[in-house]
GROMACS .gro file of C-alpha atoms in nm:
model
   90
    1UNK     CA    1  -1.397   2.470  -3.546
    2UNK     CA    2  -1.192   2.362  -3.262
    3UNK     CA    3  -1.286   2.344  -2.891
    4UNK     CA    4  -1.034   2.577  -2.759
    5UNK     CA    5  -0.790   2.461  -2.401
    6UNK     CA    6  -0.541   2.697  -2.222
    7UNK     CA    7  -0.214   2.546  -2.106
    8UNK     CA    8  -0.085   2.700  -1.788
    9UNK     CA    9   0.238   2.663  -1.874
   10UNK     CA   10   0.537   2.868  -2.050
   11UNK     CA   11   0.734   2.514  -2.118
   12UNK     CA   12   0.722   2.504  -2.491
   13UNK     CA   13   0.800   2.108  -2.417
   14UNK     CA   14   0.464   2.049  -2.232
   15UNK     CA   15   0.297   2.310  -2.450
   16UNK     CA   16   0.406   2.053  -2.758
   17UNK     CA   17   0.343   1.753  -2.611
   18UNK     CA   18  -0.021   1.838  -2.529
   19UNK     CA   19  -0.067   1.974  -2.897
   20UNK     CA   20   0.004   1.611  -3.006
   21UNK     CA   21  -0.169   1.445  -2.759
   22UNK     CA   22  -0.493   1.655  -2.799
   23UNK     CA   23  -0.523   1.716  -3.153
   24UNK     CA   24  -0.920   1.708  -3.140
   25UNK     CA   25  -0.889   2.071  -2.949
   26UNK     CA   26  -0.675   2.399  -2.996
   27UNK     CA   27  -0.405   2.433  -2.751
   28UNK     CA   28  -0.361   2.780  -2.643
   29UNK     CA   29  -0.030   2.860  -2.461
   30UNK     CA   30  -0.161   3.091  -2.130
   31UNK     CA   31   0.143   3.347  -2.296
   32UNK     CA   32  -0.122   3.445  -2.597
   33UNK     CA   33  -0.326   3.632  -2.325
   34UNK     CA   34   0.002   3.799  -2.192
   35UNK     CA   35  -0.054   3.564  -1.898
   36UNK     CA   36   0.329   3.508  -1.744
   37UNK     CA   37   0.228   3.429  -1.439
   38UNK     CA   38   0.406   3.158  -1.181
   39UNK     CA   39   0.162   3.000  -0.956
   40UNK     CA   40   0.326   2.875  -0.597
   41UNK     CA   41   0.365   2.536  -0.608
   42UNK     CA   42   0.218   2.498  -0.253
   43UNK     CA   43   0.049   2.228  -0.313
   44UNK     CA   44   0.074   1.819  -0.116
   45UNK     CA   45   0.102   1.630  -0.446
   46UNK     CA   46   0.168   1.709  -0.808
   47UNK     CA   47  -0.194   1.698  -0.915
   48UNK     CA   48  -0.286   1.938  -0.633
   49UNK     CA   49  -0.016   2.197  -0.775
   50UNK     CA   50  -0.166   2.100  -1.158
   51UNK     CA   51  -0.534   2.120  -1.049
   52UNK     CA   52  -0.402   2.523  -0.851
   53UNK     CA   53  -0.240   2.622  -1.168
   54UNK     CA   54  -0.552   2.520  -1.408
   55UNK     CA   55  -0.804   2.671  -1.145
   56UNK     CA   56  -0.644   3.001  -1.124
   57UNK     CA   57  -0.529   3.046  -1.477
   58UNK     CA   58  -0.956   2.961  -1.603
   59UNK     CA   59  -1.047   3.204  -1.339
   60UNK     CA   60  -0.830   3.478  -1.499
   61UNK     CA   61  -0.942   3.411  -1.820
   62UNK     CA   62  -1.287   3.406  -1.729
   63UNK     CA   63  -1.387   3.013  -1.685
   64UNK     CA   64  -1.237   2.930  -2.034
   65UNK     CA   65  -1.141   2.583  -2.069
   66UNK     CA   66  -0.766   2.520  -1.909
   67UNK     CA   67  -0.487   2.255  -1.839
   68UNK     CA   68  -0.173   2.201  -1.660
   69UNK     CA   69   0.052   1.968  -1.551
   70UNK     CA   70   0.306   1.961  -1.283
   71UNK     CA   71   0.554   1.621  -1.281
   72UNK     CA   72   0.910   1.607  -1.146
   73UNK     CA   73   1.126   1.362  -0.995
   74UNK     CA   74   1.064   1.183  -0.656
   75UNK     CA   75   1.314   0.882  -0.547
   76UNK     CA   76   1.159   0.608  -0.315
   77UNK     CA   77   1.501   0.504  -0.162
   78UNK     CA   78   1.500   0.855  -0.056
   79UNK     CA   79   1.204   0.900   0.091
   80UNK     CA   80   1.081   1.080  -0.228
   81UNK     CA   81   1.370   1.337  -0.179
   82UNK     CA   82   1.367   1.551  -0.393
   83UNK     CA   83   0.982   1.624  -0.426
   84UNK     CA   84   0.949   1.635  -0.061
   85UNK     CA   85   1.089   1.976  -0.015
   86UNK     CA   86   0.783   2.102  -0.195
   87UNK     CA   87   0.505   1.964   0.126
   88UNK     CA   88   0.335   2.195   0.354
   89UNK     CA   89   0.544   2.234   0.671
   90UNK     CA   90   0.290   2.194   0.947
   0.00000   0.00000   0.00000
């Protein structure tokens, strides 16, 4: 028997990839608890917006195991343009 983790994610991509990277557990897309649910992507850093989406996602599902991730693209010459239209405005 498999442990059992919920992805909070819809990407079939990152859904995959963490099927082959955890093959000691049972992935569980978030979608086979008619979960579609976008959380805001409020938060300072991409781990603070994957750590948001895992929280809320367990909590709905009543503290069962759950991942996400949250990546995208940030360019040091431009002072991490584009991910920087994602911070808190103070």
């Amino acid at each position: 028997m498999y442990n059992e983790i919920v992805i909070a994610s819809g990407n079939k991509g990152k859904i995959r990839e963490a099927q082959e990277i955890l093959k000691e557990f049972k992935i569980i897309p978030m979608s086979q608890f008619d979960i579609d649910f976008e959380v805001e992507e409020d938060q300072d850093s991409f781990e603070g917006n994957a750590i948001k989406k895992a929280e809320i996602i367990a909590r709905m599902l009543n503290g069962k195991m759950c991942i996400a991730d949250d990546s995208g693209i940030e360019i040091e010459y431009l002072n991490g343009f584009p991910r920087c239209i994602y911070k808190k405005v103070a």
